[in-house]
PDB file of C-alpha atoms in Angstrom:
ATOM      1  CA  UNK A   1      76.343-156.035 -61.678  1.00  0.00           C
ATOM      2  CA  UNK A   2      73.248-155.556 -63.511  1.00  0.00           C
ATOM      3  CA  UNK A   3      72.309-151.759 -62.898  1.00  0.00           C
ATOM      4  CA  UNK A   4      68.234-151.521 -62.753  1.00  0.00           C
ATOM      5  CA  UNK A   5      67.851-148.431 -65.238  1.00  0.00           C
ATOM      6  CA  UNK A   6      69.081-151.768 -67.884  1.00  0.00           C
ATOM      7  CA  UNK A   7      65.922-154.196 -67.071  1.00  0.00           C
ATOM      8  CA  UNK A   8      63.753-152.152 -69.442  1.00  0.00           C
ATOM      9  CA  UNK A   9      66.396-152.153 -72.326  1.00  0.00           C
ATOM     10  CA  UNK A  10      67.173-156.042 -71.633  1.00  0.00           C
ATOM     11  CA  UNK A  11      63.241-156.641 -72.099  1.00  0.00           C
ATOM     12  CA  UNK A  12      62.692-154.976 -74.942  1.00  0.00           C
ATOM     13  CA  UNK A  13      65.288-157.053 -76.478  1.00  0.00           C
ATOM     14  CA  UNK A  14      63.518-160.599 -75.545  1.00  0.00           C
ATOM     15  CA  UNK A  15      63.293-163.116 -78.287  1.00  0.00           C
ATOM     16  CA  UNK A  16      59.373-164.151 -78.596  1.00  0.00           C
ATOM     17  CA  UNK A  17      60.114-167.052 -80.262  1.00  0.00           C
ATOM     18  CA  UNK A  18      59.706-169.936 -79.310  1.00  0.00           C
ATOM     19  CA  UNK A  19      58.737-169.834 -75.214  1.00  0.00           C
ATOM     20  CA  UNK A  20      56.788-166.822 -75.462  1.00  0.00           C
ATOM     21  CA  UNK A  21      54.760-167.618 -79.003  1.00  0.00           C
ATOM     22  CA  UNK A  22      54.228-171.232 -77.736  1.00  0.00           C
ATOM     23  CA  UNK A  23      52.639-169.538 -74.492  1.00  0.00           C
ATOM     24  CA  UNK A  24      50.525-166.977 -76.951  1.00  0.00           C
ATOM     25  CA  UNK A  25      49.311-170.787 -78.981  1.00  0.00           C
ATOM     26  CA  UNK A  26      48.696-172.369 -75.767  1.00  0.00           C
ATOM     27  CA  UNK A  27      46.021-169.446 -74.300  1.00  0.00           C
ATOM     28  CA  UNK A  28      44.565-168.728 -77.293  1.00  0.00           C
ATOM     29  CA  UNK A  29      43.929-172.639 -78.228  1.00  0.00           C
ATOM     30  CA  UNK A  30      43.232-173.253 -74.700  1.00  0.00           C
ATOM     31  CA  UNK A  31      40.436-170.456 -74.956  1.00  0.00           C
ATOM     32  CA  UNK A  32      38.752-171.667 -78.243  1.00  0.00           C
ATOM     33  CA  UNK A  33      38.361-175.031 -76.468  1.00  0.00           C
ATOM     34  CA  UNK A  34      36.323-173.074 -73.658  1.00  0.00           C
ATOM     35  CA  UNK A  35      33.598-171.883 -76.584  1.00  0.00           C
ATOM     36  CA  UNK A  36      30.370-173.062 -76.262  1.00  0.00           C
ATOM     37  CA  UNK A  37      29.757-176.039 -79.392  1.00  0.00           C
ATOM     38  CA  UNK A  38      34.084-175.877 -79.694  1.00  0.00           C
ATOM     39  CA  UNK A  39      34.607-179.780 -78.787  1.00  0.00           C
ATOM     40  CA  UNK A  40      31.676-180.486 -80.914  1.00  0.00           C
ATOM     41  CA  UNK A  41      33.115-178.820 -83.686  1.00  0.00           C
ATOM     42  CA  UNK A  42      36.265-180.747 -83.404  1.00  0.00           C
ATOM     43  CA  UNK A  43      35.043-184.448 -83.252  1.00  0.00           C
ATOM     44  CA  UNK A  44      32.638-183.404 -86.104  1.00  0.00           C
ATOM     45  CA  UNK A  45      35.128-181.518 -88.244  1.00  0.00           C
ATOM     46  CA  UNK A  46      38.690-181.166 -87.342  1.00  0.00           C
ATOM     47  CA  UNK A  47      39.607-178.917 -90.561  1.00  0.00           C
ATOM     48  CA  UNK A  48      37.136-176.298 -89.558  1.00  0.00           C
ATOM     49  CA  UNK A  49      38.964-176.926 -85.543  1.00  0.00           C
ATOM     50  CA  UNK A  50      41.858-176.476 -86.775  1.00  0.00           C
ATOM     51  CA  UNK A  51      41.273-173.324 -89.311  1.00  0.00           C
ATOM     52  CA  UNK A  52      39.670-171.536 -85.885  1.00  0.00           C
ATOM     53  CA  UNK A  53      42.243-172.495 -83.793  1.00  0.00           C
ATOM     54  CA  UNK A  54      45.011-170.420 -86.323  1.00  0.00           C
ATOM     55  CA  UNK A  55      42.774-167.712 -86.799  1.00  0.00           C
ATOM     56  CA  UNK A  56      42.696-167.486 -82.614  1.00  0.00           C
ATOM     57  CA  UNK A  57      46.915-167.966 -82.749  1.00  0.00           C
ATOM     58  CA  UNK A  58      47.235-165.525 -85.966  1.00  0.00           C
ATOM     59  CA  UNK A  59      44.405-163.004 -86.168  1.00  0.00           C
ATOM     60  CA  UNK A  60      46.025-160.146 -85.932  1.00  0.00           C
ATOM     61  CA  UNK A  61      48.755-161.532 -88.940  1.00  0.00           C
ATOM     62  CA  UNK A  62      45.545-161.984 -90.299  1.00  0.00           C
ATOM     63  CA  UNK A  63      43.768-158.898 -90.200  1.00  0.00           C
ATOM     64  CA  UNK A  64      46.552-156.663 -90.513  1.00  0.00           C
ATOM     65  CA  UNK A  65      47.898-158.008 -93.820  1.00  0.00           C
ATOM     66  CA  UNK A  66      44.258-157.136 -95.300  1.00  0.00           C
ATOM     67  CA  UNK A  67      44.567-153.506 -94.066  1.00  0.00           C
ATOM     68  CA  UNK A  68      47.549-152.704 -95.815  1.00  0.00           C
ATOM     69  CA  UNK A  69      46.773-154.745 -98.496  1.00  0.00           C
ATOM     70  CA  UNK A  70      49.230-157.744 -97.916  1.00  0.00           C
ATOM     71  CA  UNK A  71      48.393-161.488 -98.547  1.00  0.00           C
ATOM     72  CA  UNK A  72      46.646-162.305 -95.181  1.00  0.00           C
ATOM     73  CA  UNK A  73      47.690-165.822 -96.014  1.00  0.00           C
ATOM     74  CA  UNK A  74      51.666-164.488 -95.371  1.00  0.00           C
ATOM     75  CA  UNK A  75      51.206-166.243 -91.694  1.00  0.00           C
ATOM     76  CA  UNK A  76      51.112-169.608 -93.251  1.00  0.00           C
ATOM     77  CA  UNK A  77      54.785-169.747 -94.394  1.00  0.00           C
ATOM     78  CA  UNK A  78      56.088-169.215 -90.937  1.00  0.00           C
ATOM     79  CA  UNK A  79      56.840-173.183 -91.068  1.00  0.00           C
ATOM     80  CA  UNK A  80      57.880-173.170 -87.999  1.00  0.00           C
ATOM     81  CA  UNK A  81      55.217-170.932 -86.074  1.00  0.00           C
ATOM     82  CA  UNK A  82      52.269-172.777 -87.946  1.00  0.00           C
ATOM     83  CA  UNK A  83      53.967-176.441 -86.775  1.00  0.00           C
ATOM     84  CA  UNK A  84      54.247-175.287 -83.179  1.00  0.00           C
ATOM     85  CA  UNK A  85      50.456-173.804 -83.139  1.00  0.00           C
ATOM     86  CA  UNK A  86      49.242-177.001 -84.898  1.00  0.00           C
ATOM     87  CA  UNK A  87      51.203-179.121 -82.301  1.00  0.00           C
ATOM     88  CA  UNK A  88      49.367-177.175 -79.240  1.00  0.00           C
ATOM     89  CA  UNK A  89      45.883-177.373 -81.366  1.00  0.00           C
ATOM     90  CA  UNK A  90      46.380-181.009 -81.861  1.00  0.00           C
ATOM     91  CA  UNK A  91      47.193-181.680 -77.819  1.00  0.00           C
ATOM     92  CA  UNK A  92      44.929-179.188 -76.634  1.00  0.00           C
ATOM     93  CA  UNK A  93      41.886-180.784 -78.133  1.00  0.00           C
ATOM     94  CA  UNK A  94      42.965-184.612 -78.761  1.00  0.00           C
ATOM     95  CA  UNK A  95      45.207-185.185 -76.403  1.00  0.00           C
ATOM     96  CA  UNK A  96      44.145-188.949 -74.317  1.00  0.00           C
ATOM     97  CA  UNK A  97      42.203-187.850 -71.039  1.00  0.00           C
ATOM     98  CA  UNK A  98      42.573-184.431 -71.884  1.00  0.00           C
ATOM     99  CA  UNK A  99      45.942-184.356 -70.164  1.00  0.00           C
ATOM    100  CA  UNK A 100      47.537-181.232 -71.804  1.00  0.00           C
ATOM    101  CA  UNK A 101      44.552-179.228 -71.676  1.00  0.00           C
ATOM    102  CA  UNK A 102      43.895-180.485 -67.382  1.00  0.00           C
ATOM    103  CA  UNK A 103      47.781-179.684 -67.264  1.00  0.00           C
ATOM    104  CA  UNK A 104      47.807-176.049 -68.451  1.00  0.00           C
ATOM    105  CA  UNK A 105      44.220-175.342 -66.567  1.00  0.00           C
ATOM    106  CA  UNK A 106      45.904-175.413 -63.470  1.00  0.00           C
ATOM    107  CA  UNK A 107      45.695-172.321 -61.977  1.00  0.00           C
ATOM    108  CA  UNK A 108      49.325-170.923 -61.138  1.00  0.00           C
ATOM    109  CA  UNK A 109      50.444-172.536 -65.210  1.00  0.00           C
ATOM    110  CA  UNK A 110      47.504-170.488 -66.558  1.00  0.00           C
ATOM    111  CA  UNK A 111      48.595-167.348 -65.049  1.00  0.00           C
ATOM    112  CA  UNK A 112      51.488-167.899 -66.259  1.00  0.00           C
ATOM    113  CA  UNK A 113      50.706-169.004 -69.872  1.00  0.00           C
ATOM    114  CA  UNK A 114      48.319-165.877 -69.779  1.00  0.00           C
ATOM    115  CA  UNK A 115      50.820-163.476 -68.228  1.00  0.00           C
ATOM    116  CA  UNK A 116      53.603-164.390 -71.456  1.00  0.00           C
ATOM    117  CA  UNK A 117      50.620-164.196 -74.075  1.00  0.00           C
ATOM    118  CA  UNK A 118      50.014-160.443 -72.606  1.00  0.00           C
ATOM    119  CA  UNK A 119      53.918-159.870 -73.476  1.00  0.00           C
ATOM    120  CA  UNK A 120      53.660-160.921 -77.043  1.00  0.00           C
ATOM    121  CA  UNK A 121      50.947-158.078 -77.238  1.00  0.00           C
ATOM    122  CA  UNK A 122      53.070-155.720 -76.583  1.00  0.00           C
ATOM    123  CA  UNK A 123      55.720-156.517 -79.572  1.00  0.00           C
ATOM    124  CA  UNK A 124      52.473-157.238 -82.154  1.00  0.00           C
ATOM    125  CA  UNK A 125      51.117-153.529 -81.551  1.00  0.00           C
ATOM    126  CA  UNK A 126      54.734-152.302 -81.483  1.00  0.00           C
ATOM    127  CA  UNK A 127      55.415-154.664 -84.538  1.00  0.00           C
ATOM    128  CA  UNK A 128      52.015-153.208 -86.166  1.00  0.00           C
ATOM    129  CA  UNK A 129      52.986-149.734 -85.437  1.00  0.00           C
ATOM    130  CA  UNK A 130      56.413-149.722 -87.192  1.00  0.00           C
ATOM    131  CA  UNK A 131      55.119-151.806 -90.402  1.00  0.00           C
ATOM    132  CA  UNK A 132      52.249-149.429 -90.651  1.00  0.00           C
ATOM    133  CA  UNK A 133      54.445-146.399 -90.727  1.00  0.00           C
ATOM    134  CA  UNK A 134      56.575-148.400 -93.246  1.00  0.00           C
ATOM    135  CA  UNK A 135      54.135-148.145 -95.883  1.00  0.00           C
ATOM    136  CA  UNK A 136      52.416-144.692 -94.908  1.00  0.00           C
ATOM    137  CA  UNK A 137      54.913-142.324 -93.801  1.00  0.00           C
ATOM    138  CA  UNK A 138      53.630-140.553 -90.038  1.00  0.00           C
ATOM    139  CA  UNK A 139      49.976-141.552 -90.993  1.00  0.00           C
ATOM    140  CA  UNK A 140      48.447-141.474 -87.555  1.00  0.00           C
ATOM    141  CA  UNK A 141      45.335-143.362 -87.803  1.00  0.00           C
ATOM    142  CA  UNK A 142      47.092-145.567 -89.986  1.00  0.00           C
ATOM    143  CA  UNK A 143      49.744-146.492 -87.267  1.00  0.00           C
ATOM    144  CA  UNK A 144      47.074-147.076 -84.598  1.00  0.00           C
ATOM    145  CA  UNK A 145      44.844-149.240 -86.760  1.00  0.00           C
ATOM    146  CA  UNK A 146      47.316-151.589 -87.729  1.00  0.00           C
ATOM    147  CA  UNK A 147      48.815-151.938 -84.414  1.00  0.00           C
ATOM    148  CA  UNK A 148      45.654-152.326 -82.968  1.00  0.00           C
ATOM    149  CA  UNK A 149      44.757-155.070 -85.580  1.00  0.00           C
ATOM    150  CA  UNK A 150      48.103-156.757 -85.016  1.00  0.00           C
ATOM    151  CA  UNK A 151      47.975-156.803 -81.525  1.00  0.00           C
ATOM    152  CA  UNK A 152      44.452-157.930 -81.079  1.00  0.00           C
ATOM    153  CA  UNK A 153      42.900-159.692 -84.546  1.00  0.00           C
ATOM    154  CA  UNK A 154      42.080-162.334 -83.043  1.00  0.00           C
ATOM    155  CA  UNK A 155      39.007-160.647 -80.937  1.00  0.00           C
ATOM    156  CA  UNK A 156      38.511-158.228 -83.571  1.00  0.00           C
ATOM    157  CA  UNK A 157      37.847-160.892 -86.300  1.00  0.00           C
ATOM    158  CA  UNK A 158      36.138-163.145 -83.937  1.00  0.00           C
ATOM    159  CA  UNK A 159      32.732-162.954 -86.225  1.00  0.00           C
ATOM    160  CA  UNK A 160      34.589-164.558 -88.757  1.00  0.00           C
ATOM    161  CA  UNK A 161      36.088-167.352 -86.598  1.00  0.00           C
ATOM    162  CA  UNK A 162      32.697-168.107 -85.257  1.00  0.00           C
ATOM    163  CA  UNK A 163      31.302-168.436 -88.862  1.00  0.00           C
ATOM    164  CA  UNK A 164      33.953-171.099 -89.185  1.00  0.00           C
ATOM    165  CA  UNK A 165      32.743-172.887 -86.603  1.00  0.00           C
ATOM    166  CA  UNK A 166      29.298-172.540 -87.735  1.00  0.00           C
ATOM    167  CA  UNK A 167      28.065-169.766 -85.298  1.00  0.00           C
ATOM    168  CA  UNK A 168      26.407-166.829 -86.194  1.00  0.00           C
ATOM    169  CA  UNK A 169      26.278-164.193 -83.430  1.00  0.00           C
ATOM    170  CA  UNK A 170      26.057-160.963 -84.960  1.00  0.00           C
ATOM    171  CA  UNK A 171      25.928-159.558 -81.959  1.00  0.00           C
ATOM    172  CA  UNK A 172      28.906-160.142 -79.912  1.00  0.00           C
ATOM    173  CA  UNK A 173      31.207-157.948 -81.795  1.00  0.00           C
ATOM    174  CA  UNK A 174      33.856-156.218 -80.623  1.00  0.00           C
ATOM    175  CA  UNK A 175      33.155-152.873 -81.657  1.00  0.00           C
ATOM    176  CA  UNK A 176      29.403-153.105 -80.480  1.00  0.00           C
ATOM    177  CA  UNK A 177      30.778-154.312 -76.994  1.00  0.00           C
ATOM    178  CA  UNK A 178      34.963-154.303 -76.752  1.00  0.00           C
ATOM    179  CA  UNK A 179      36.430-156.736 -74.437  1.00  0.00           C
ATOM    180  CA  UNK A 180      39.233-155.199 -72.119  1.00  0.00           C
ATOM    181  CA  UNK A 181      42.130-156.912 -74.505  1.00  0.00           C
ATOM    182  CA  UNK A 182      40.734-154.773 -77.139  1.00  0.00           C
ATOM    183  CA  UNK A 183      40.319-152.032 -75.650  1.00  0.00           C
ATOM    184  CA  UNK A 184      43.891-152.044 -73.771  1.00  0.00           C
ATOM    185  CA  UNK A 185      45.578-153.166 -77.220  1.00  0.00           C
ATOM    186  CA  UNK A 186      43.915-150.221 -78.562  1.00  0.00           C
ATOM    187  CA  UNK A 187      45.397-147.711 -75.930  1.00  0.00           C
ATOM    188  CA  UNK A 188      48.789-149.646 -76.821  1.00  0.00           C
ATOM    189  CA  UNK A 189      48.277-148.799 -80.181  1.00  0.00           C
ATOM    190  CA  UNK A 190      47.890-145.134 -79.618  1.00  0.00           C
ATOM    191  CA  UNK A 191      50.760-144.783 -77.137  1.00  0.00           C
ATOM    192  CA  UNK A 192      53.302-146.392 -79.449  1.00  0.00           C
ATOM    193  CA  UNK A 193      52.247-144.435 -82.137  1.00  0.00           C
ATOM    194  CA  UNK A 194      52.875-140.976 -80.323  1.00  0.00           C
ATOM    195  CA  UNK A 195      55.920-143.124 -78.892  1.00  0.00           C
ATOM    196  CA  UNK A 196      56.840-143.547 -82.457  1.00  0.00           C
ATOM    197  CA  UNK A 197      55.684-139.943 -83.862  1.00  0.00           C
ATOM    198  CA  UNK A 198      57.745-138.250 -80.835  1.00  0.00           C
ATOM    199  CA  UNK A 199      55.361-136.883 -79.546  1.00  0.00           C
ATOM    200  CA  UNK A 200      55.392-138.920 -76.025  1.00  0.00           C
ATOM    201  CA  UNK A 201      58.747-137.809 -74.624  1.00  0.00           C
ATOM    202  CA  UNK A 202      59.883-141.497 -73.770  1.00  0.00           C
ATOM    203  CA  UNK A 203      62.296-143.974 -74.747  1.00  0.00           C
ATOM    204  CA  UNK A 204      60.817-147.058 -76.802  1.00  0.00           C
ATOM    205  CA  UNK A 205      62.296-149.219 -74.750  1.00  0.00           C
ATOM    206  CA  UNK A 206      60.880-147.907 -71.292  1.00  0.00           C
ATOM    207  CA  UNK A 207      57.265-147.290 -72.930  1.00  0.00           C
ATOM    208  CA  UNK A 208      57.677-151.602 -73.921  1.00  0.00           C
ATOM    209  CA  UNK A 209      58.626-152.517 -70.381  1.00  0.00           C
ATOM    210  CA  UNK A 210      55.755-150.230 -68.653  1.00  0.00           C
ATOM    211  CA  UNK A 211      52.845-151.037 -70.651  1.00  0.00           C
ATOM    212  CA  UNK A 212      53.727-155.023 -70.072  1.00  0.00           C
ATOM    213  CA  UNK A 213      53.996-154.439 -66.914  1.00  0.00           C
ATOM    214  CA  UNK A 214      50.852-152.701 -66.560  1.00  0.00           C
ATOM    215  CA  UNK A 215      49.087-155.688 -69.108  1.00  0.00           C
ATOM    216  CA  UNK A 216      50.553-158.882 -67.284  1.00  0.00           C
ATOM    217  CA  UNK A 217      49.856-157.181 -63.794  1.00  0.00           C
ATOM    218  CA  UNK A 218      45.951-156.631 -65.065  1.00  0.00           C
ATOM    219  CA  UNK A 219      45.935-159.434 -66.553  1.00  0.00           C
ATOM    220  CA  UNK A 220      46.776-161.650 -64.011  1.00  0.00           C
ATOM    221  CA  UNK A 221      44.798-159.680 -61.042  1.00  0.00           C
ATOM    222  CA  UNK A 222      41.636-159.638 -63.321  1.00  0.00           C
ATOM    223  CA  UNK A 223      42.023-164.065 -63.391  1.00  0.00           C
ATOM    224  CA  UNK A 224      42.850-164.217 -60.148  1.00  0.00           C
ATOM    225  CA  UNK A 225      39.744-162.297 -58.845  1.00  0.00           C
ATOM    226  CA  UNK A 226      37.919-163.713 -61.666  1.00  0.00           C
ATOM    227  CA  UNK A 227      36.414-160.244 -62.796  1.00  0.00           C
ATOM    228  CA  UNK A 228      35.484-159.613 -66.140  1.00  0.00           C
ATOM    229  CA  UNK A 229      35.082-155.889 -65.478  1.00  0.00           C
ATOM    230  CA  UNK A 230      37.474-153.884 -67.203  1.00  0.00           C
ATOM    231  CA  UNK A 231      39.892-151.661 -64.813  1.00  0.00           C
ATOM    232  CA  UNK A 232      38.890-148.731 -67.069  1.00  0.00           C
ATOM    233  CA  UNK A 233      35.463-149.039 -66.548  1.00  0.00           C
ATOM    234  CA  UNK A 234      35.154-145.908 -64.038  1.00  0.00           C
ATOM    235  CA  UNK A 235      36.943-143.233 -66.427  1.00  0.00           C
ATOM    236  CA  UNK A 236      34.651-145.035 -69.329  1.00  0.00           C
ATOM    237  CA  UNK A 237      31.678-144.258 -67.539  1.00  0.00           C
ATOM    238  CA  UNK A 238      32.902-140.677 -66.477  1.00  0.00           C
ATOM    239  CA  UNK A 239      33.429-139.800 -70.483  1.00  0.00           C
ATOM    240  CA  UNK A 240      30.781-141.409 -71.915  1.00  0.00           C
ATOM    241  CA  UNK A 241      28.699-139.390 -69.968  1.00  0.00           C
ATOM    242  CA  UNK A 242      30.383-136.325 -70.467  1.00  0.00           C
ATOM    243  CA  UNK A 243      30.932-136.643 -73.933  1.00  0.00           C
ATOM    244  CA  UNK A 244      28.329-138.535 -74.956  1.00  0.00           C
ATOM    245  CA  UNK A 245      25.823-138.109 -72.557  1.00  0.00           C
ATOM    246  CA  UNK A 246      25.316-141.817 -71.998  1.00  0.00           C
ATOM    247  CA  UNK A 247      22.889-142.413 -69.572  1.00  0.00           C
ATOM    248  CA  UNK A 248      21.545-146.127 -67.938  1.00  0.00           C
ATOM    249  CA  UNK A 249      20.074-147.843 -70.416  1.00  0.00           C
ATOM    250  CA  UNK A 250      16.348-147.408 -69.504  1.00  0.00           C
ATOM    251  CA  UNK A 251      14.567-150.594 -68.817  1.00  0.00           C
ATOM    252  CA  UNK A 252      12.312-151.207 -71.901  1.00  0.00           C
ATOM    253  CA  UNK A 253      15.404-151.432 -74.236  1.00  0.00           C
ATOM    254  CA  UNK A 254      16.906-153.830 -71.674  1.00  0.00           C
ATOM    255  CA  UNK A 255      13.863-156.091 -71.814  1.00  0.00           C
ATOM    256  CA  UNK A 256      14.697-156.068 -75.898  1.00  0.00           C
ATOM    257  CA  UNK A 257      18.274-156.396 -75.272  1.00  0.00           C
ATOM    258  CA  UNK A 258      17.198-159.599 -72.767  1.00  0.00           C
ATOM    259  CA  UNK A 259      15.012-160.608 -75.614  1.00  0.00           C
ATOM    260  CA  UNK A 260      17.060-161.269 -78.141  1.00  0.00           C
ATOM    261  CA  UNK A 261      20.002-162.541 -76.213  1.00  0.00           C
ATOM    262  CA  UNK A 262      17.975-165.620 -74.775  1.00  0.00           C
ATOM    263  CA  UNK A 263      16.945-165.998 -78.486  1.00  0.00           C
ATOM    264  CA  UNK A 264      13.202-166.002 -77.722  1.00  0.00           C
ATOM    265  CA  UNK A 265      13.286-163.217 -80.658  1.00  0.00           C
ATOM    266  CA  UNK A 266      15.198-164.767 -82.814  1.00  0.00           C
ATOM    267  CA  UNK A 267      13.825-168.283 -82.300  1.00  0.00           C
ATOM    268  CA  UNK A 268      12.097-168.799 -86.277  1.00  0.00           C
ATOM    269  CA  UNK A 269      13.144-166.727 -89.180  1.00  0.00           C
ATOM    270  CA  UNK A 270       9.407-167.451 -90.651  1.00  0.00           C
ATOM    271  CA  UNK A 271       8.013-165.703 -87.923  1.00  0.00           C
ATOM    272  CA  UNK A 272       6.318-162.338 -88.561  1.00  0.00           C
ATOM    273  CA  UNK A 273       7.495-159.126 -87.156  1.00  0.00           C
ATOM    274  CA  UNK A 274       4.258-158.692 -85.307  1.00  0.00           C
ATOM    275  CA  UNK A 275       5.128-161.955 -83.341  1.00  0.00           C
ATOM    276  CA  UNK A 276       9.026-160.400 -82.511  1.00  0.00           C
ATOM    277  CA  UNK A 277       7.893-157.048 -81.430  1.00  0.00           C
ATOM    278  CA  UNK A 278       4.821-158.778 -79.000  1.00  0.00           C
ATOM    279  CA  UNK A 279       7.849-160.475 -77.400  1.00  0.00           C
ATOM    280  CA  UNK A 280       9.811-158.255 -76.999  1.00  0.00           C
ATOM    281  CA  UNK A 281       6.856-156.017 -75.366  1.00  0.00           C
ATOM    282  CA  UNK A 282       5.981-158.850 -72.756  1.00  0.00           C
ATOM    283  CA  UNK A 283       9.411-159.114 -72.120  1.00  0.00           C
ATOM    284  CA  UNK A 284       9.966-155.661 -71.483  1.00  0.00           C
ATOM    285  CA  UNK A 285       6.649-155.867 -68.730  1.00  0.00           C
ATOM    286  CA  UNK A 286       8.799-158.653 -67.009  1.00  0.00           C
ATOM    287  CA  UNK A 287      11.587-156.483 -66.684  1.00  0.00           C
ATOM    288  CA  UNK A 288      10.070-153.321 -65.779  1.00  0.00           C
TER     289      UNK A 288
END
């Protein structure tokens, strides 16, 4: 019999490919098709769909490569993996009646489509981490960079994407405002680099098991409830304002930030600056 001390070792040792990439292509396809102007794009242009839809599947390939100074085109002779992610693009978005896409939107398939994309995290920031310290021997920041780029490009270059798709929205980067993959993938990142340093007295293989655990369970409670709040959020509030003194935005800067996120400040490029700021006073009065 299967002792339970082994489950952690047997995980570790999963093969991603092909269930658990093909479950990775189908979220992060299946999410591309949920952006606003997406379906548009891909009746109008399906090159540009397409391009999107492999920078969604292999950002973090992507993004990586450039950081340590590697062909970020490397992804594209993985045959194979670019075949299978073109084969879920292609059903995803052309698929007669929308059939694939209605047949992976069904709640308990989505979970668990979503729950297996969470576990190739895991191995992309571990992954990250070890190619990283291949190239720059115990280089902390280094380690955690890469692995955080490997295990979550595809948010992190998701300025670029858009530009692909012919959106410009400057403001919705991560680093301005991180989404809770980003921010977990980043934690990742920084425990498998201590994991990998030796400086976190646990094995590899228990640290992999663990932090899936802890990203599939989040993961899955955070769709089911359908919050977008991050389960962080309390200690991030409790250290920002501690270390940073972050206090509630007062209310004038929210009227700007309301503003310019229903557009109504960014409407005309011609327009003078006199024009922006009296908009962004009266909507500041509406909000006060």
């Amino acid at each position: 019999a299967m002792e339970l001390w082994q489950v952690p070792l047997l995980f570790s040792r999963l093969p991603m490919f092909p269930f658990f990439d093909l479950a990775h292509y189908v979220a992060s396809v299946m999410a591309l098709k949920e952006q606003r102007g997406a379906v548009e794009v891909s009746v109008r242009s399906p090159v540009a769909c397409w391009f999107s839809a492999m920078l969604y599947c292999f950002g973090g390939s992507v993004l990586s490569s450039l950081m340590l100074a590697e062909p970020p085109v490397a992804f594209l002779a993985k045959g194979t993996n670019i075949i299978l992610a073109s084969s879920v693009w292609y059903l995803v978005f052309y698929c007669p009646e929308d059939i694939f896409y209605r047949c992976f939107a069904f709640l308990p398939l989505r979970l668990l489509v979503a729950g297996m994309k969470e576990v190739t995290r895991t191995w992309k920031i571990t992954a990250g981490v070890a190619h990283a310290d291949s190239h720059f021997k115990d280089a902390w920041l280094v380690m955690v960079a890469v692995g955080w780029a490997r295990g979550a490009g595809g948010g992190l270059i998701s300025n670029f994407e858009q530009l692909v798709r012919g959106v410009w929205k400057p403001e919705t980067n991560e680093l301005l405002k991180m989404s809770y993959p980003v921010k977990v993938t980043l934690i990742g990142a920084v425990l498998f680099t201590l994991q990998h340093s030796q400086y976190l007295p646990i094995a590899r293989h228990n640290l992999v098991f663990l932090y899936t655990v802890f990203l599939v369970v989040s993961k899955v409670t955070m769709m089911l409830t359908r919050s977008a709040t991050s389960p962080f959020a309390p200690v991030e509030a409790a250290l920002g304002h501690m270390f940073f003194g972050l206090q509630k935005i007062p209310s004038k800067v929210k009227g700007e930030g309301a503003a310019s996120s229903n557009g109504s400040s960014v409407c005309d490029p011609s327009s003078s600056e006199q024009h922006r700021d009296g908009v962004k006073k009266r909507q500041a009065k509406k909000t006060e």
